[in-house]
PDB file of C-alpha atoms in Angstrom:
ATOM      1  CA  UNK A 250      74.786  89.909  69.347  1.00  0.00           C
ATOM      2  CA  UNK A 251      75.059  89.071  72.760  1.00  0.00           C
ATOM      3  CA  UNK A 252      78.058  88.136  74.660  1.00  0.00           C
ATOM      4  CA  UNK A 253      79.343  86.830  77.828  1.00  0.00           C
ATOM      5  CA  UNK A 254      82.623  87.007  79.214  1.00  0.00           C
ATOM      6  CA  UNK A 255      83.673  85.150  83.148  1.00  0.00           C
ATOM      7  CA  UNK A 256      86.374  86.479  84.593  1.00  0.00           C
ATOM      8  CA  UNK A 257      88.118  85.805  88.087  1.00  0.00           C
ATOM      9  CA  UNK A 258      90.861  84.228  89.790  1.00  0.00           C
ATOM     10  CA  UNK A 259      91.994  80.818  88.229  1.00  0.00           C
ATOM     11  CA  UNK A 260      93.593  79.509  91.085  1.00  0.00           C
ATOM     12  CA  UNK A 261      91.633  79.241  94.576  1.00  0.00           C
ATOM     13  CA  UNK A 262      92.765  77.385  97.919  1.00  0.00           C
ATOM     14  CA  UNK A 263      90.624  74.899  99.421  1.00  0.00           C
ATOM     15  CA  UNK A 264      88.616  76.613 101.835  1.00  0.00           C
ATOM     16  CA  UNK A 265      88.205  79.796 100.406  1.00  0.00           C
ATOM     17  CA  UNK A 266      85.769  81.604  98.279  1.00  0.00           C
ATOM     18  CA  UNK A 267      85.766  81.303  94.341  1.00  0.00           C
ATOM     19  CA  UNK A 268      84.464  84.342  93.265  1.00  0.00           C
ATOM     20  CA  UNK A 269      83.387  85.121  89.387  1.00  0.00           C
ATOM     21  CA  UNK A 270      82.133  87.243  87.398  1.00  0.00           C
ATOM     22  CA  UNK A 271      80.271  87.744  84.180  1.00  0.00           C
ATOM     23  CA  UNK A 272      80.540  91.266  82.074  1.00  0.00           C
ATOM     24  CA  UNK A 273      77.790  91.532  79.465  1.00  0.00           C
ATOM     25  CA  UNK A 274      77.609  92.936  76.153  1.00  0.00           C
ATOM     26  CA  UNK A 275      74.947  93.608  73.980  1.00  0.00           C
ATOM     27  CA  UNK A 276      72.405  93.277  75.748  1.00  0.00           C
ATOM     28  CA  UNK A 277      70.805  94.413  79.704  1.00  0.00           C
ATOM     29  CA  UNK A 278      71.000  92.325  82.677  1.00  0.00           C
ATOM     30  CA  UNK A 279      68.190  94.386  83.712  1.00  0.00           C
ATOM     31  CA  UNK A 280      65.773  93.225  80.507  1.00  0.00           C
ATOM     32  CA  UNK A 281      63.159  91.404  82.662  1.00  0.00           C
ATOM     33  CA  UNK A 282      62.395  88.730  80.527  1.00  0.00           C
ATOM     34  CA  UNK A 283      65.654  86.929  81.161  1.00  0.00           C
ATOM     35  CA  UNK A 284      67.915  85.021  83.526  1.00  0.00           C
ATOM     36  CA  UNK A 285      71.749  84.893  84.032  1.00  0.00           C
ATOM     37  CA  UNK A 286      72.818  81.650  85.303  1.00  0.00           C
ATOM     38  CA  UNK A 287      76.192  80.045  86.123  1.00  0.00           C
ATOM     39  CA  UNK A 288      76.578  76.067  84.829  1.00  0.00           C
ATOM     40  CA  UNK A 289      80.339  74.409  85.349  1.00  0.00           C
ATOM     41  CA  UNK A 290      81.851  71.330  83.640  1.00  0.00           C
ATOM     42  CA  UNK A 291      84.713  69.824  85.955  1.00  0.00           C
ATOM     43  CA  UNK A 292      87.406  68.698  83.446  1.00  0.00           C
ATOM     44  CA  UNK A 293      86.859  65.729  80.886  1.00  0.00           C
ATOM     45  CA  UNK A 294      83.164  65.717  82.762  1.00  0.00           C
ATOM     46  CA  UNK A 295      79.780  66.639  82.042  1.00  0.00           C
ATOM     47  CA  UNK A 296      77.558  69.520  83.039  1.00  0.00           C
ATOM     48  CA  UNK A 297      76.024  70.720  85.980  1.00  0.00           C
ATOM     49  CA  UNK A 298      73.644  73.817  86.151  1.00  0.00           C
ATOM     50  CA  UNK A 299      74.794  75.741  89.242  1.00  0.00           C
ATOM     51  CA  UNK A 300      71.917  78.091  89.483  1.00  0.00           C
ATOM     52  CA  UNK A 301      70.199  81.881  88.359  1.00  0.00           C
ATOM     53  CA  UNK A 302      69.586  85.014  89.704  1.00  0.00           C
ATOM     54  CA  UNK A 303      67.333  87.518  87.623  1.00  0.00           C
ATOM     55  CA  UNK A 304      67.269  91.462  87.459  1.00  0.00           C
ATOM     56  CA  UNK A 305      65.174  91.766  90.205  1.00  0.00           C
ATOM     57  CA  UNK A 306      66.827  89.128  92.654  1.00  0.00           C
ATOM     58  CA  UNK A 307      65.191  86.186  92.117  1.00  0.00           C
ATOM     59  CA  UNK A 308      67.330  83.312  92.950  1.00  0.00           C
ATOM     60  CA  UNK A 309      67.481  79.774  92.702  1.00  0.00           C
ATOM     61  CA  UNK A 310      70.354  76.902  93.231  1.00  0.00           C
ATOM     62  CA  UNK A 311      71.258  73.465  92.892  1.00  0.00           C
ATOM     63  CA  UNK A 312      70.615  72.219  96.448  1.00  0.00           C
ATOM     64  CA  UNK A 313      73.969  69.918  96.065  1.00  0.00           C
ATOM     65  CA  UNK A 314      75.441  72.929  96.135  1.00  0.00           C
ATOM     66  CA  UNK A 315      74.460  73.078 100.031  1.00  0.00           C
ATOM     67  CA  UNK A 316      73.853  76.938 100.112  1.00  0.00           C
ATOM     68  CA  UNK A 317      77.631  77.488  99.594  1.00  0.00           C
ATOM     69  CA  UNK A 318      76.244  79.622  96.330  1.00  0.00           C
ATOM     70  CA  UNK A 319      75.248  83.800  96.539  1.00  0.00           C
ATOM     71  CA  UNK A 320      74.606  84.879  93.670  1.00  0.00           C
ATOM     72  CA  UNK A 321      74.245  88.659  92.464  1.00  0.00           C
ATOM     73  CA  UNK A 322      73.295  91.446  89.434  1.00  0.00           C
ATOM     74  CA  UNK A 323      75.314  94.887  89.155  1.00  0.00           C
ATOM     75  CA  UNK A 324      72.844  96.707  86.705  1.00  0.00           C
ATOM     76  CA  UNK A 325      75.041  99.617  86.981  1.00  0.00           C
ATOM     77  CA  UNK A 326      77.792  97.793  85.396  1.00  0.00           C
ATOM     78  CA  UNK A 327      76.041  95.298  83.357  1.00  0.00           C
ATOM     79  CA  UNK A 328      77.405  92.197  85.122  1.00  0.00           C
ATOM     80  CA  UNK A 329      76.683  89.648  87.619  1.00  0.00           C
ATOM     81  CA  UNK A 330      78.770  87.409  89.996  1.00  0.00           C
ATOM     82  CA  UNK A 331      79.139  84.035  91.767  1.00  0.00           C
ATOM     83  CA  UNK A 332      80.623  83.479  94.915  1.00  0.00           C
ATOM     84  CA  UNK A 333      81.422  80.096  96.018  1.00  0.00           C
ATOM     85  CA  UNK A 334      82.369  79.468  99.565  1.00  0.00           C
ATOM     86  CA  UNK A 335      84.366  76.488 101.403  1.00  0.00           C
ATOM     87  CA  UNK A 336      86.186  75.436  97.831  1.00  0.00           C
ATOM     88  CA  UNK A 337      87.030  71.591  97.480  1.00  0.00           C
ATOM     89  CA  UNK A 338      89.270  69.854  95.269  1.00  0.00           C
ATOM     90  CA  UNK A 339      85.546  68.864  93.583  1.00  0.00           C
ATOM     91  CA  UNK A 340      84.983  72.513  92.704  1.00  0.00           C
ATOM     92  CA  UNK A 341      87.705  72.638  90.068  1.00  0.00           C
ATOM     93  CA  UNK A 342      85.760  72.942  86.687  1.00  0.00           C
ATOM     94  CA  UNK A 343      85.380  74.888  83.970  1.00  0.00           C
ATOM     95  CA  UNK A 344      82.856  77.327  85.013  1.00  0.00           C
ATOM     96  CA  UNK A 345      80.236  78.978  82.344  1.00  0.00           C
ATOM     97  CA  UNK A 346      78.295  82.368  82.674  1.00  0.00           C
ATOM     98  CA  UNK A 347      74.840  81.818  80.889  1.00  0.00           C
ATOM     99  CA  UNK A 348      72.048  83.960  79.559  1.00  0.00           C
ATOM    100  CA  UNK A 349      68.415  82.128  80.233  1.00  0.00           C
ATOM    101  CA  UNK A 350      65.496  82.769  77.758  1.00  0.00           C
ATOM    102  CA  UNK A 351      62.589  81.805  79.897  1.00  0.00           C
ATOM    103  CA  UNK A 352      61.247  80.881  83.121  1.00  0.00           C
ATOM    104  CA  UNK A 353      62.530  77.677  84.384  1.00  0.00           C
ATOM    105  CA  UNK A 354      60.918  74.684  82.980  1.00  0.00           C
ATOM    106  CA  UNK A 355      60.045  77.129  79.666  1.00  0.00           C
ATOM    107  CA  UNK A 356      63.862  78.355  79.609  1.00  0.00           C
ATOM    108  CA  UNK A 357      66.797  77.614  77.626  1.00  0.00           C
ATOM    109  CA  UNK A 358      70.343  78.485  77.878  1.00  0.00           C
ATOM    110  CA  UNK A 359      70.683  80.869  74.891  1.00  0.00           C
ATOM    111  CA  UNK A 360      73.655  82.046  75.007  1.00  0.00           C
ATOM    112  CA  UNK A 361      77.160  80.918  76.674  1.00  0.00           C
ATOM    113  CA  UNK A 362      80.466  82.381  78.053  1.00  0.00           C
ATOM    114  CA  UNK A 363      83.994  80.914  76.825  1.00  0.00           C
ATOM    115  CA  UNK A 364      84.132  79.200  79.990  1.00  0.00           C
ATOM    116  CA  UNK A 365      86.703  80.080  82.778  1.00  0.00           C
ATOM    117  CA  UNK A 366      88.466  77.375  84.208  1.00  0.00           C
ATOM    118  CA  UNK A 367      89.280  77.644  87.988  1.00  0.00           C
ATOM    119  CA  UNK A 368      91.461  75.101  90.029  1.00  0.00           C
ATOM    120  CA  UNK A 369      91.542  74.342  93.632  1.00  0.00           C
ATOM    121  CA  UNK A 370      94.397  74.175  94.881  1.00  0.00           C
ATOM    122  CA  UNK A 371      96.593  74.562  97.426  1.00  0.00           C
TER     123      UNK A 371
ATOM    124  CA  UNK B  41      75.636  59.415  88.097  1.00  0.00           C
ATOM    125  CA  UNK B  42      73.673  61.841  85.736  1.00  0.00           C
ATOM    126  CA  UNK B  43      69.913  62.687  86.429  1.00  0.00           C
ATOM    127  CA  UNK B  44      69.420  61.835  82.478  1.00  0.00           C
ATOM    128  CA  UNK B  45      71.102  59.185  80.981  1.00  0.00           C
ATOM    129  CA  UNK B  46      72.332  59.403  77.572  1.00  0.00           C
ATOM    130  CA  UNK B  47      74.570  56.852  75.379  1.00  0.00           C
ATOM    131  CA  UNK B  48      78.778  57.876  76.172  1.00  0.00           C
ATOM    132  CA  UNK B  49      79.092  57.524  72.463  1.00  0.00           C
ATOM    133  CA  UNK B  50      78.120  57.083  68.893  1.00  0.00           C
ATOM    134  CA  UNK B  51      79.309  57.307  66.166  1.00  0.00           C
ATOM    135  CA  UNK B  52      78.337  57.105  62.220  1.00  0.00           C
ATOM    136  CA  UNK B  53      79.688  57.416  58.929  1.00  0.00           C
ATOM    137  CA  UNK B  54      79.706  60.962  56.441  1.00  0.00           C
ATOM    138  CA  UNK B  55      76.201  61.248  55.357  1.00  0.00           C
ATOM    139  CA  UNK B  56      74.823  59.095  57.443  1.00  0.00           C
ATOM    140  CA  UNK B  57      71.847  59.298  59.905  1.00  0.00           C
ATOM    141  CA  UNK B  58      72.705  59.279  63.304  1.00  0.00           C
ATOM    142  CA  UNK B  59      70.420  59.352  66.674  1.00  0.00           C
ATOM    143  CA  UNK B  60      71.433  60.303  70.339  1.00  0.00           C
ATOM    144  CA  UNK B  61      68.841  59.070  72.951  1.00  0.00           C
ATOM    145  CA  UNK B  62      68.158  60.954  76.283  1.00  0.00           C
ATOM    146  CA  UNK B  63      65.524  59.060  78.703  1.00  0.00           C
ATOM    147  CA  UNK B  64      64.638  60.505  82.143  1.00  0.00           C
ATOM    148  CA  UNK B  65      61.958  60.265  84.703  1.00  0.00           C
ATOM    149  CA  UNK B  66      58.370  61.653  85.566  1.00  0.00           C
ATOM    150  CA  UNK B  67      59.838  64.624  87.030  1.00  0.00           C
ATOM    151  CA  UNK B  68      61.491  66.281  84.111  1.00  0.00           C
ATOM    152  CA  UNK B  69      61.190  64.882  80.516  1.00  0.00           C
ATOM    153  CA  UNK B  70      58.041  63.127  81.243  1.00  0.00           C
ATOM    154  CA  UNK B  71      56.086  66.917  82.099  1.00  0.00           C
ATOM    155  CA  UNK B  72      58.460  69.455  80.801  1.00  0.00           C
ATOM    156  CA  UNK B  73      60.621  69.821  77.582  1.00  0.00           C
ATOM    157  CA  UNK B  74      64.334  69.198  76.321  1.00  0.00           C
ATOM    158  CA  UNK B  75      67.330  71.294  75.498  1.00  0.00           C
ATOM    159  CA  UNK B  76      69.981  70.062  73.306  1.00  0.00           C
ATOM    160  CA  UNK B  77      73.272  71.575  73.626  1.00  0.00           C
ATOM    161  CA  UNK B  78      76.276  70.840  70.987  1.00  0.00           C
ATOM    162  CA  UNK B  79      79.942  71.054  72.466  1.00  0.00           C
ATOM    163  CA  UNK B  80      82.737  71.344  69.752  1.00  0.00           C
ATOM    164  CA  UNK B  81      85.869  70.385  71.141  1.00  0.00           C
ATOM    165  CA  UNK B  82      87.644  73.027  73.243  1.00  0.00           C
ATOM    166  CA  UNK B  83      84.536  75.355  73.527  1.00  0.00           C
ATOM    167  CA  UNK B  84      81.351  76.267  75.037  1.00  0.00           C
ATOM    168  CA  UNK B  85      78.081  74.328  74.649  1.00  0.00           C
ATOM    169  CA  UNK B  86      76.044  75.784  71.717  1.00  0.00           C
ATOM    170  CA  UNK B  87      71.950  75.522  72.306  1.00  0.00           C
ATOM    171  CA  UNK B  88      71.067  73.036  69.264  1.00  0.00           C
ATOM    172  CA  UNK B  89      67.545  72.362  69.826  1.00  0.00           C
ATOM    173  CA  UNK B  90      65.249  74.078  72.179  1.00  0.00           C
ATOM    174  CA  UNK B  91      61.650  73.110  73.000  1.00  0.00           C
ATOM    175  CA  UNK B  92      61.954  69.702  72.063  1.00  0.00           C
ATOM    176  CA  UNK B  93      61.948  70.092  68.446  1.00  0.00           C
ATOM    177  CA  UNK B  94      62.690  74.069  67.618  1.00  0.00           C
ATOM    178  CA  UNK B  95      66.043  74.691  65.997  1.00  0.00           C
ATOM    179  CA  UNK B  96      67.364  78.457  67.130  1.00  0.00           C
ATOM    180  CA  UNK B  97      68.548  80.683  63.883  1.00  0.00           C
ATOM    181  CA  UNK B  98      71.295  79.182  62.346  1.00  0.00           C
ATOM    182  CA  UNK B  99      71.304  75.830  63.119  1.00  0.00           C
ATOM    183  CA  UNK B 100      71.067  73.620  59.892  1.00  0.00           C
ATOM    184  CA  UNK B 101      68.011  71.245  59.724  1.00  0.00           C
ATOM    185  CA  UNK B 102      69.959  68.535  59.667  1.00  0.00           C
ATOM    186  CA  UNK B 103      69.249  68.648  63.288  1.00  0.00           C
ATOM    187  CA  UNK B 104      65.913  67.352  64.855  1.00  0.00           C
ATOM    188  CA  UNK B 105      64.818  66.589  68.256  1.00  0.00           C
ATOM    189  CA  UNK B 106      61.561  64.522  69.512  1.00  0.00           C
ATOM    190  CA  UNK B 107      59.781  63.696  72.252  1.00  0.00           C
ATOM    191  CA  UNK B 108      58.282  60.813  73.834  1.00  0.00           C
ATOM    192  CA  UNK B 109      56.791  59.975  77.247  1.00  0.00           C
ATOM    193  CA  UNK B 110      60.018  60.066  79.519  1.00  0.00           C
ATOM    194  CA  UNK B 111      62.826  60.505  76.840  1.00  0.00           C
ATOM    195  CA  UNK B 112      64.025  62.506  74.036  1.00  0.00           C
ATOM    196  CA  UNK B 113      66.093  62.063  70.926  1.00  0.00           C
ATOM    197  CA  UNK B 114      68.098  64.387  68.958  1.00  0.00           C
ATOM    198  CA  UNK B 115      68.566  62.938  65.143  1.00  0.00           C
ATOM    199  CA  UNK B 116      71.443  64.203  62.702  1.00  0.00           C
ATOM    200  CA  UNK B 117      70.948  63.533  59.406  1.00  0.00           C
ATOM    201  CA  UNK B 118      73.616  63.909  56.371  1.00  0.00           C
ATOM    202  CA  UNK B 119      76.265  63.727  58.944  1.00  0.00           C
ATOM    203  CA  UNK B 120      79.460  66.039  58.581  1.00  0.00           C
ATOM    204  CA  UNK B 121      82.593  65.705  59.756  1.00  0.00           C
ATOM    205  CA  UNK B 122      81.943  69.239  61.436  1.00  0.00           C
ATOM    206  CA  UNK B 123      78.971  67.693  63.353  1.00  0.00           C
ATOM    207  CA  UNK B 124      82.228  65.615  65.970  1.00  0.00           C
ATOM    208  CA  UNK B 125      81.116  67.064  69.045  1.00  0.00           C
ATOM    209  CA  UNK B 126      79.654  65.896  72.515  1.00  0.00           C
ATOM    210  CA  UNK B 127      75.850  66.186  73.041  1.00  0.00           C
ATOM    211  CA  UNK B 128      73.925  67.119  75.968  1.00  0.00           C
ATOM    212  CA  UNK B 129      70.086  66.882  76.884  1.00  0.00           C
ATOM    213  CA  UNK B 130      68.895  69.065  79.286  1.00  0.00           C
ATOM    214  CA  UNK B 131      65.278  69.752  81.432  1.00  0.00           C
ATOM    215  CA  UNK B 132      63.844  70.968  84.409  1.00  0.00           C
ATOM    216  CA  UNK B 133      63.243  69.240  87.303  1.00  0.00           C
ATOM    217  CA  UNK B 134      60.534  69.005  89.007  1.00  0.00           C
ATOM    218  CA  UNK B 135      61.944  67.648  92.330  1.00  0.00           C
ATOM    219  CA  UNK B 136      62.693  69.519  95.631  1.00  0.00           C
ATOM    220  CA  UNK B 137      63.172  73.282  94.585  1.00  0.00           C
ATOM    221  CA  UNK B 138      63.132  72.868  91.204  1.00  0.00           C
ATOM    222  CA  UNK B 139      66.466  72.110  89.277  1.00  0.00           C
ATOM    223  CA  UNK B 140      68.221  72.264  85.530  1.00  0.00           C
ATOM    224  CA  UNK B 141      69.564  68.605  85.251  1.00  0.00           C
ATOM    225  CA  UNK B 142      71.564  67.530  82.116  1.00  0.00           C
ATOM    226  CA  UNK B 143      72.720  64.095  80.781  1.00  0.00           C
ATOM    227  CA  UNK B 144      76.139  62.744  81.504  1.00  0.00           C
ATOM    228  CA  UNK B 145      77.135  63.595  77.364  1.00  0.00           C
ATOM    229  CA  UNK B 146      77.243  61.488  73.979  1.00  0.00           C
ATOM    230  CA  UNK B 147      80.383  61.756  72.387  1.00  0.00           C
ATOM    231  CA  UNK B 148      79.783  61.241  68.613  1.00  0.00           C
ATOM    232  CA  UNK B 149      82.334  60.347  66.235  1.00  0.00           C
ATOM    233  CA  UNK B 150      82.155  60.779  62.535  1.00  0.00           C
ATOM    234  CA  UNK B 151      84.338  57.989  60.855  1.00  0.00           C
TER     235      UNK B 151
END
């Protein structure tokens, strides 16, 4: 069974850089035929696909994201990581690590972190 | 303002049939398919219906989706009281770069 776990600071100032990350379990970030994605839900709101990176650096993001986003894959260590740059007040969500079974329009979100929730703040 | 719009809320009666709509636009549910995902309160979305209409292992089939033109609907049937959750539809965009979009969440109530 695979799992996801985020982990990273939970508190972030405005201006900074949120950084996460996502250990996986039981199965490889390098297995080719998926995508690991990042999708946050600010709080009592709905959901908003952040973006995906795959094994072999292939990257896409929600342009309202404005190219704060860099996403990244650590094989080695079975994980992969967000960084979000220039935090806002708006960035305060619950943010979700997500495995992707297919190729955009053919993919689905398959399987789901608990959900970190980080708050900017000063 | 959600790229798919869906109901805030609905709500039905223990056993009942109840239906969630999702419509959207000629750049994602009108050329690609739909994603349900099932949020029980307090935790992470669940993927309920994938393709459209395929249920992933495990999920009763109680739970249906379909497909029509620009929208999509997701149908529970024999409603449970463990079925109080929020709903999300989900496709891929066609615009710009190419984009996941979701809709804003039905919040369905068993009474």
């Amino acid at each position: 069974q695979v799992q996801l776990q985020e982990s990273g600071p939970g508190l972030v100032k405005p201006s900074e850089t949120l950084s996460l990350t996502c250990s996986v379990s039981g199965g490889s970030v390098s297995r080719g035929s998926y995508y690991w994605g990042w999708i946050r839900q600010p709080p009592g709101k709905g959901l908003e696909w952040l973006g995906y990176i795959s094994y072999s650096g292939s990257i896409n993001s929600n342009p309202s994201l404005r190219s704060r986003a860099i996403m990244s894959v650590d094989a080695s260590k079975n994980q992969f990581s967000l960084k979000l740059n220039s935090v806002a007040a708006a960035d305060t969500a619950v943010y979700y690590c997500v495995r992707i079974d297919g190729y955009n329009q053919y993919g689905n979100f398959d399987y789901w972190g608990q959900g970190t929730l980080v708050i900017v703040s000063s | 303002q959600s790229v798919l719009t869906q109901p805030p809320s609905a709500s039905g009666t223990p056993g009942q049939r109840v239906t969630i709509s999702c419509s959207g636009s000629s750049s994602n549910i009108g050329i690609n398919t739909v994603n349900w995902y099932q949020q029980l309160p307090g935790t992470a979305p669940k993927l309920l219906i994938y393709s459209n209409n395929q249920r992933p292992s495990g999920v009763p089939d109680r739970f249906s989706g379909s497909k029509s033109g620009t929208s999509a609907s997701l149908a529970i049937s024999g409603l449970q009281s463990e079925d109080e959750a929020d709903y999300y539809c989900a496709a891929w965009d066609e615009s710009l770069t190419g984009t996941w979009v979701f809709g804003g969440g039905t919040k369905l109530t068993v009474l």
